C-alpha cells in the first residue's frame, strides 16, 4: 500500500512537472512558429491519450496505475 501511495504521488509530480515544462516552453518561445507547432503537437497528442485512458482505465486506476487495464468483472 505504501508503494502504491508513493507511486501515485510520483505520477502526480510527474504530470505537474510536464505541465510546468509546457508553460515554460510557451512563455519562452522565441518565435511564433515554434509556439504554434508545439501547440499543434500537444493538441494532437493529448486528446488521443485521453481517449486511450478513458477506454482502458477506471477512475481508481487513473489515480494509481494510469497504464493498466481494468480487471475483469466477476
PDB file of N, CA and C in Angstrom:
ATOM      1  N   UNK A   1       0.823  -1.202   0.000  1.00  0.00           N
ATOM      2  CA  UNK A   1       0.000   0.000   0.000  1.00  0.00           C
ATOM      3  C   UNK A   1       0.865   1.264   0.000  1.00  0.00           C
ATOM      4  N   UNK A   2       1.952   1.218   0.753  1.00  0.00           N
ATOM      5  CA  UNK A   2       2.865   2.369   0.762  1.00  0.00           C
ATOM      6  C   UNK A   2       3.448   2.576  -0.624  1.00  0.00           C
ATOM      7  N   UNK A   3       3.778   1.458  -1.294  1.00  0.00           N
ATOM      8  CA  UNK A   3       4.335   1.545  -2.649  1.00  0.00           C
ATOM      9  C   UNK A   3       3.359   2.235  -3.595  1.00  0.00           C
ATOM     10  N   UNK A   4       2.072   1.867  -3.496  1.00  0.00           N
ATOM     11  CA  UNK A   4       1.075   2.478  -4.377  1.00  0.00           C
ATOM     12  C   UNK A   4       0.926   3.968  -4.093  1.00  0.00           C
ATOM     13  N   UNK A   5       0.968   4.332  -2.817  1.00  0.00           N
ATOM     14  CA  UNK A   5       0.859   5.750  -2.463  1.00  0.00           C
ATOM     15  C   UNK A   5       2.036   6.541  -3.009  1.00  0.00           C
ATOM     16  N   UNK A   6       3.242   5.997  -2.838  1.00  0.00           N
ATOM     17  CA  UNK A   6       4.439   6.673  -3.357  1.00  0.00           C
ATOM     18  C   UNK A   6       4.365   6.780  -4.870  1.00  0.00           C
ATOM     19  N   UNK A   7       3.948   5.697  -5.529  1.00  0.00           N
ATOM     20  CA  UNK A   7       3.847   5.707  -6.989  1.00  0.00           C
ATOM     21  C   UNK A   7       2.820   6.738  -7.452  1.00  0.00           C
ATOM     22  N   UNK A   8       1.709   6.823  -6.722  1.00  0.00           N
ATOM     23  CA  UNK A   8       0.679   7.800  -7.077  1.00  0.00           C
ATOM     24  C   UNK A   8       1.229   9.222  -7.006  1.00  0.00           C
ATOM     25  N   UNK A   9       1.924   9.559  -5.931  1.00  0.00           N
ATOM     26  CA  UNK A   9       2.413  10.927  -5.782  1.00  0.00           C
ATOM     27  C   UNK A   9       3.557  11.218  -6.739  1.00  0.00           C
ATOM     28  N   UNK A  10       4.355  10.195  -7.079  1.00  0.00           N
ATOM     29  CA  UNK A  10       5.385  10.401  -8.099  1.00  0.00           C
ATOM     30  C   UNK A  10       4.746  10.716  -9.444  1.00  0.00           C
ATOM     31  N   UNK A  11       3.657  10.015  -9.776  1.00  0.00           N
ATOM     32  CA  UNK A  11       2.986  10.294 -11.047  1.00  0.00           C
ATOM     33  C   UNK A  11       2.340  11.677 -11.031  1.00  0.00           C
ATOM     34  N   UNK A  12       1.794  12.083  -9.877  1.00  0.00           N
ATOM     35  CA  UNK A  12       1.223  13.432  -9.769  1.00  0.00           C
ATOM     36  C   UNK A  12       2.307  14.479  -9.995  1.00  0.00           C
ATOM     37  N   UNK A  13       3.455  14.299  -9.330  1.00  0.00           N
ATOM     38  CA  UNK A  13       4.563  15.243  -9.513  1.00  0.00           C
ATOM     39  C   UNK A  13       5.042  15.251 -10.959  1.00  0.00           C
ATOM     40  N   UNK A  14       5.058  14.073 -11.597  1.00  0.00           N
ATOM     41  CA  UNK A  14       5.484  13.976 -12.989  1.00  0.00           C
ATOM     42  C   UNK A  14       4.568  14.799 -13.895  1.00  0.00           C
ATOM     43  N   UNK A  15       3.247  14.669 -13.699  1.00  0.00           N
ATOM     44  CA  UNK A  15       2.311  15.410 -14.543  1.00  0.00           C
ATOM     45  C   UNK A  15       2.372  16.904 -14.259  1.00  0.00           C
ATOM     46  N   UNK A  16       2.563  17.283 -12.994  1.00  0.00           N
ATOM     47  CA  UNK A  16       2.726  18.704 -12.671  1.00  0.00           C
ATOM     48  C   UNK A  16       3.980  19.245 -13.345  1.00  0.00           C
ATOM     49  N   UNK A  17       5.054  18.460 -13.322  1.00  0.00           N
ATOM     50  CA  UNK A  17       6.293  18.871 -13.983  1.00  0.00           C
ATOM     51  C   UNK A  17       6.121  19.003 -15.485  1.00  0.00           C
ATOM     52  N   UNK A  18       5.365  18.073 -16.094  1.00  0.00           N
ATOM     53  CA  UNK A  18       5.104  18.167 -17.530  1.00  0.00           C
ATOM     54  C   UNK A  18       4.338  19.443 -17.849  1.00  0.00           C
ATOM     55  N   UNK A  19       3.324  19.750 -17.031  1.00  0.00           N
ATOM     56  CA  UNK A  19       2.541  20.967 -17.246  1.00  0.00           C
ATOM     57  C   UNK A  19       3.421  22.207 -17.111  1.00  0.00           C
ATOM     58  N   UNK A  20       4.289  22.212 -16.096  1.00  0.00           N
ATOM     59  CA  UNK A  20       5.194  23.349 -15.906  1.00  0.00           C
ATOM     60  C   UNK A  20       6.142  23.492 -17.094  1.00  0.00           C
ATOM     61  N   UNK A  21       6.609  22.365 -17.638  1.00  0.00           N
ATOM     62  CA  UNK A  21       7.506  22.419 -18.793  1.00  0.00           C
ATOM     63  C   UNK A  21       6.782  22.989 -20.015  1.00  0.00           C
ATOM     64  N   UNK A  22       5.522  22.595 -20.206  1.00  0.00           N
ATOM     65  CA  UNK A  22       4.752  23.123 -21.336  1.00  0.00           C
ATOM     66  C   UNK A  22       4.566  24.633 -21.199  1.00  0.00           C
ATOM     67  N   UNK A  23       4.203  25.083 -19.992  1.00  0.00           N
ATOM     68  CA  UNK A  23       4.032  26.518 -19.760  1.00  0.00           C
ATOM     69  C   UNK A  23       5.346  27.250 -19.994  1.00  0.00           C
ATOM     70  N   UNK A  24       6.455  26.663 -19.532  1.00  0.00           N
ATOM     71  CA  UNK A  24       7.768  27.291 -19.714  1.00  0.00           C
ATOM     72  C   UNK A  24       8.099  27.448 -21.196  1.00  0.00           C
ATOM     73  N   UNK A  25       7.823  26.397 -21.986  1.00  0.00           N
ATOM     74  CA  UNK A  25       8.110  26.476 -23.423  1.00  0.00           C
ATOM     75  C   UNK A  25       7.253  27.566 -24.065  1.00  0.00           C
ATOM     76  N   UNK A  26       5.978  27.632 -23.684  1.00  0.00           N
ATOM     77  CA  UNK A  26       5.108  28.656 -24.262  1.00  0.00           C
ATOM     78  C   UNK A  26       5.571  30.061 -23.884  1.00  0.00           C
ATOM     79  N   UNK A  27       5.998  30.237 -22.644  1.00  0.00           N
ATOM     80  CA  UNK A  27       6.373  31.572 -22.182  1.00  0.00           C
ATOM     81  C   UNK A  27       7.723  32.023 -22.734  1.00  0.00           C
ATOM     82  N   UNK A  28       8.588  31.080 -23.103  1.00  0.00           N
ATOM     83  CA  UNK A  28       9.931  31.448 -23.545  1.00  0.00           C
ATOM     84  C   UNK A  28      10.142  31.212 -25.038  1.00  0.00           C
ATOM     85  N   UNK A  29       9.062  30.920 -25.774  1.00  0.00           N
ATOM     86  CA  UNK A  29       9.212  30.657 -27.204  1.00  0.00           C
ATOM     87  C   UNK A  29       9.698  31.925 -27.913  1.00  0.00           C
ATOM     88  N   UNK A  30      10.772  31.767 -28.695  1.00  0.00           N
ATOM     89  CA  UNK A  30      11.346  32.921 -29.392  1.00  0.00           C
ATOM     90  C   UNK A  30      10.556  33.279 -30.640  1.00  0.00           C
ATOM     91  N   UNK A  31       9.913  32.292 -31.244  1.00  0.00           N
ATOM     92  CA  UNK A  31       9.188  32.577 -32.480  1.00  0.00           C
ATOM     93  C   UNK A  31       7.778  32.012 -32.382  1.00  0.00           C
ATOM     94  N   UNK A  32       6.875  32.626 -33.126  1.00  0.00           N
ATOM     95  CA  UNK A  32       5.506  32.132 -33.136  1.00  0.00           C
ATOM     96  C   UNK A  32       5.419  30.769 -33.806  1.00  0.00           C
ATOM     97  N   UNK A  33       6.349  30.484 -34.716  1.00  0.00           N
ATOM     98  CA  UNK A  33       6.326  29.194 -35.408  1.00  0.00           C
ATOM     99  C   UNK A  33       6.575  28.064 -34.415  1.00  0.00           C
ATOM    100  N   UNK A  34       7.565  28.242 -33.538  1.00  0.00           N
ATOM    101  CA  UNK A  34       7.855  27.223 -32.530  1.00  0.00           C
ATOM    102  C   UNK A  34       6.650  27.021 -31.616  1.00  0.00           C
ATOM    103  N   UNK A  35       6.078  28.125 -31.180  1.00  0.00           N
ATOM    104  CA  UNK A  35       4.938  28.039 -30.268  1.00  0.00           C
ATOM    105  C   UNK A  35       3.751  27.377 -30.951  1.00  0.00           C
ATOM    106  N   UNK A  36       3.510  27.734 -32.199  1.00  0.00           N
ATOM    107  CA  UNK A  36       2.369  27.183 -32.929  1.00  0.00           C
ATOM    108  C   UNK A  36       2.544  25.689 -33.169  1.00  0.00           C
ATOM    109  N   UNK A  37       3.753  25.286 -33.604  1.00  0.00           N
ATOM    110  CA  UNK A  37       3.976  23.870 -33.886  1.00  0.00           C
ATOM    111  C   UNK A  37       3.915  23.042 -32.606  1.00  0.00           C
ATOM    112  N   UNK A  38       4.453  23.589 -31.508  1.00  0.00           N
ATOM    113  CA  UNK A  38       4.392  22.880 -30.233  1.00  0.00           C
ATOM    114  C   UNK A  38       2.942  22.745 -29.768  1.00  0.00           C
ATOM    115  N   UNK A  39       2.169  23.816 -29.939  1.00  0.00           N
ATOM    116  CA  UNK A  39       0.756  23.765 -29.569  1.00  0.00           C
ATOM    117  C   UNK A  39      -0.007  22.737 -30.385  1.00  0.00           C
ATOM    118  N   UNK A  40       0.270  22.656 -31.686  1.00  0.00           N
ATOM    119  CA  UNK A  40      -0.384  21.651 -32.518  1.00  0.00           C
ATOM    120  C   UNK A  40      -0.020  20.244 -32.063  1.00  0.00           C
ATOM    121  N   UNK A  41       1.258  20.034 -31.712  1.00  0.00           N
ATOM    122  CA  UNK A  41       1.689  18.715 -31.252  1.00  0.00           C
ATOM    123  C   UNK A  41       0.963  18.330 -29.965  1.00  0.00           C
ATOM    124  N   UNK A  42       0.878  19.275 -29.027  1.00  0.00           N
ATOM    125  CA  UNK A  42       0.209  18.993 -27.753  1.00  0.00           C
ATOM    126  C   UNK A  42      -1.274  18.724 -27.976  1.00  0.00           C
ATOM    127  N   UNK A  43      -1.915  19.561 -28.811  1.00  0.00           N
ATOM    128  CA  UNK A  43      -3.344  19.382 -29.052  1.00  0.00           C
ATOM    129  C   UNK A  43      -3.619  18.091 -29.811  1.00  0.00           C
ATOM    130  N   UNK A  44      -2.642  17.619 -30.579  1.00  0.00           N
ATOM    131  CA  UNK A  44      -2.843  16.372 -31.306  1.00  0.00           C
ATOM    132  C   UNK A  44      -2.620  15.146 -30.444  1.00  0.00           C
ATOM    133  N   UNK A  45      -1.676  15.226 -29.498  1.00  0.00           N
ATOM    134  CA  UNK A  45      -1.313  14.055 -28.706  1.00  0.00           C
ATOM    135  C   UNK A  45      -2.254  13.866 -27.518  1.00  0.00           C
ATOM    136  N   UNK A  46      -2.574  14.950 -26.813  1.00  0.00           N
ATOM    137  CA  UNK A  46      -3.329  14.826 -25.561  1.00  0.00           C
ATOM    138  C   UNK A  46      -4.730  14.230 -25.761  1.00  0.00           C
ATOM    139  N   UNK A  47      -5.501  14.638 -26.788  1.00  0.00           N
ATOM    140  CA  UNK A  47      -6.823  14.008 -26.946  1.00  0.00           C
ATOM    141  C   UNK A  47      -6.743  12.503 -27.177  1.00  0.00           C
ATOM    142  N   UNK A  48      -5.746  12.037 -27.933  1.00  0.00           N
ATOM    143  CA  UNK A  48      -5.602  10.598 -28.147  1.00  0.00           C
ATOM    144  C   UNK A  48      -5.240   9.896 -26.852  1.00  0.00           C
ATOM    145  N   UNK A  49      -4.379  10.521 -26.034  1.00  0.00           N
ATOM    146  CA  UNK A  49      -4.053   9.939 -24.732  1.00  0.00           C
ATOM    147  C   UNK A  49      -5.303   9.836 -23.870  1.00  0.00           C
ATOM    148  N   UNK A  50      -6.135  10.882 -23.884  1.00  0.00           N
ATOM    149  CA  UNK A  50      -7.367  10.856 -23.093  1.00  0.00           C
ATOM    150  C   UNK A  50      -8.310   9.761 -23.580  1.00  0.00           C
ATOM    151  N   UNK A  51      -8.400   9.590 -24.899  1.00  0.00           N
ATOM    152  CA  UNK A  51      -9.264   8.539 -25.446  1.00  0.00           C
ATOM    153  C   UNK A  51      -8.786   7.169 -24.979  1.00  0.00           C
ATOM    154  N   UNK A  52      -7.474   6.932 -25.058  1.00  0.00           N
ATOM    155  CA  UNK A  52      -6.924   5.637 -24.635  1.00  0.00           C
ATOM    156  C   UNK A  52      -7.158   5.420 -23.145  1.00  0.00           C
ATOM    157  N   UNK A  53      -6.921   6.466 -22.339  1.00  0.00           N
ATOM    158  CA  UNK A  53      -7.103   6.340 -20.889  1.00  0.00           C
ATOM    159  C   UNK A  53      -8.567   6.051 -20.559  1.00  0.00           C
ATOM    160  N   UNK A  54      -9.489   6.779 -21.177  1.00  0.00           N
ATOM    161  CA  UNK A  54     -10.904   6.575 -20.874  1.00  0.00           C
ATOM    162  C   UNK A  54     -11.377   5.206 -21.353  1.00  0.00           C
ATOM    163  N   UNK A  55     -10.736   4.672 -22.387  1.00  0.00           N
ATOM    164  CA  UNK A  55     -11.153   3.373 -22.919  1.00  0.00           C
ATOM    165  C   UNK A  55     -10.671   2.226 -22.038  1.00  0.00           C
ATOM    166  N   UNK A  56      -9.453   2.330 -21.518  1.00  0.00           N
ATOM    167  CA  UNK A  56      -8.836   1.168 -20.881  1.00  0.00           C
ATOM    168  C   UNK A  56      -8.689   1.282 -19.369  1.00  0.00           C
ATOM    169  N   UNK A  57      -9.080   2.379 -18.765  1.00  0.00           N
ATOM    170  CA  UNK A  57      -8.834   2.537 -17.333  1.00  0.00           C
ATOM    171  C   UNK A  57     -10.101   2.954 -16.602  1.00  0.00           C
ATOM    172  N   UNK A  58     -10.175   2.559 -15.340  1.00  0.00           N
ATOM    173  CA  UNK A  58     -11.247   3.037 -14.475  1.00  0.00           C
ATOM    174  C   UNK A  58     -10.721   4.209 -13.664  1.00  0.00           C
ATOM    175  N   UNK A  59     -11.610   4.887 -12.941  1.00  0.00           N
ATOM    176  CA  UNK A  59     -11.202   6.072 -12.190  1.00  0.00           C
ATOM    177  C   UNK A  59     -10.174   5.727 -11.123  1.00  0.00           C
ATOM    178  N   UNK A  60     -10.350   4.594 -10.448  1.00  0.00           N
ATOM    179  CA  UNK A  60      -9.387   4.187  -9.435  1.00  0.00           C
ATOM    180  C   UNK A  60      -8.011   3.949 -10.019  1.00  0.00           C
ATOM    181  N   UNK A  61      -7.969   3.375 -11.216  1.00  0.00           N
ATOM    182  CA  UNK A  61      -6.675   3.117 -11.835  1.00  0.00           C
ATOM    183  C   UNK A  61      -6.034   4.401 -12.342  1.00  0.00           C
ATOM    184  N   UNK A  62      -6.838   5.403 -12.689  1.00  0.00           N
ATOM    185  CA  UNK A  62      -6.265   6.685 -13.097  1.00  0.00           C
ATOM    186  C   UNK A  62      -5.480   7.307 -11.954  1.00  0.00           C
ATOM    187  N   UNK A  63      -5.905   7.031 -10.709  1.00  0.00           N
ATOM    188  CA  UNK A  63      -5.232   7.615  -9.559  1.00  0.00           C
ATOM    189  C   UNK A  63      -3.985   6.835  -9.171  1.00  0.00           C
ATOM    190  N   UNK A  64      -3.891   5.560  -9.566  1.00  0.00           N
ATOM    191  CA  UNK A  64      -2.764   4.731  -9.132  1.00  0.00           C
ATOM    192  C   UNK A  64      -1.949   4.250 -10.328  1.00  0.00           C
ATOM    193  N   UNK A  65      -2.586   3.496 -11.218  1.00  0.00           N
ATOM    194  CA  UNK A  65      -1.884   2.941 -12.382  1.00  0.00           C
ATOM    195  C   UNK A  65      -2.587   3.392 -13.656  1.00  0.00           C
ATOM    196  N   UNK A  66      -2.226   4.544 -14.187  1.00  0.00           N
ATOM    197  CA  UNK A  66      -2.926   5.036 -15.387  1.00  0.00           C
ATOM    198  C   UNK A  66      -2.746   4.139 -16.606  1.00  0.00           C
ATOM    199  N   UNK A  67      -1.734   3.267 -16.601  1.00  0.00           N
ATOM    200  CA  UNK A  67      -1.445   2.490 -17.802  1.00  0.00           C
ATOM    201  C   UNK A  67      -1.978   1.065 -17.719  1.00  0.00           C
ATOM    202  N   UNK A  68      -2.721   0.706 -16.666  1.00  0.00           N
ATOM    203  CA  UNK A  68      -3.210  -0.663 -16.541  1.00  0.00           C
ATOM    204  C   UNK A  68      -4.634  -0.761 -17.045  1.00  0.00           C
ATOM    205  N   UNK A  69      -4.986  -1.944 -17.506  1.00  0.00           N
ATOM    206  CA  UNK A  69      -6.359  -2.189 -17.926  1.00  0.00           C
ATOM    207  C   UNK A  69      -7.183  -2.603 -16.706  1.00  0.00           C
ATOM    208  N   UNK A  70      -8.491  -2.349 -16.727  1.00  0.00           N
ATOM    209  CA  UNK A  70      -9.324  -2.770 -15.597  1.00  0.00           C
ATOM    210  C   UNK A  70      -9.394  -4.285 -15.490  1.00  0.00           C
ATOM    211  N   UNK A  71      -9.515  -4.775 -14.276  1.00  0.00           N
ATOM    212  CA  UNK A  71      -9.612  -6.216 -14.078  1.00  0.00           C
ATOM    213  C   UNK A  71     -10.994  -6.694 -14.512  1.00  0.00           C
ATOM    214  N   UNK A  72     -11.094  -7.939 -14.963  1.00  0.00           N
ATOM    215  CA  UNK A  72     -12.401  -8.458 -15.402  1.00  0.00           C
ATOM    216  C   UNK A  72     -13.396  -8.476 -14.248  1.00  0.00           C
ATOM    217  N   UNK A  73     -14.618  -8.089 -14.541  1.00  0.00           N
ATOM    218  CA  UNK A  73     -15.660  -8.086 -13.515  1.00  0.00           C
ATOM    219  C   UNK A  73     -16.231  -9.493 -13.361  1.00  0.00           C
ATOM    220  N   UNK A  74     -16.399  -9.923 -12.106  1.00  0.00           N
ATOM    221  CA  UNK A  74     -16.940 -11.268 -11.863  1.00  0.00           C
ATOM    222  C   UNK A  74     -18.457 -11.207 -11.734  1.00  0.00           C
TER     223      UNK A  74
END
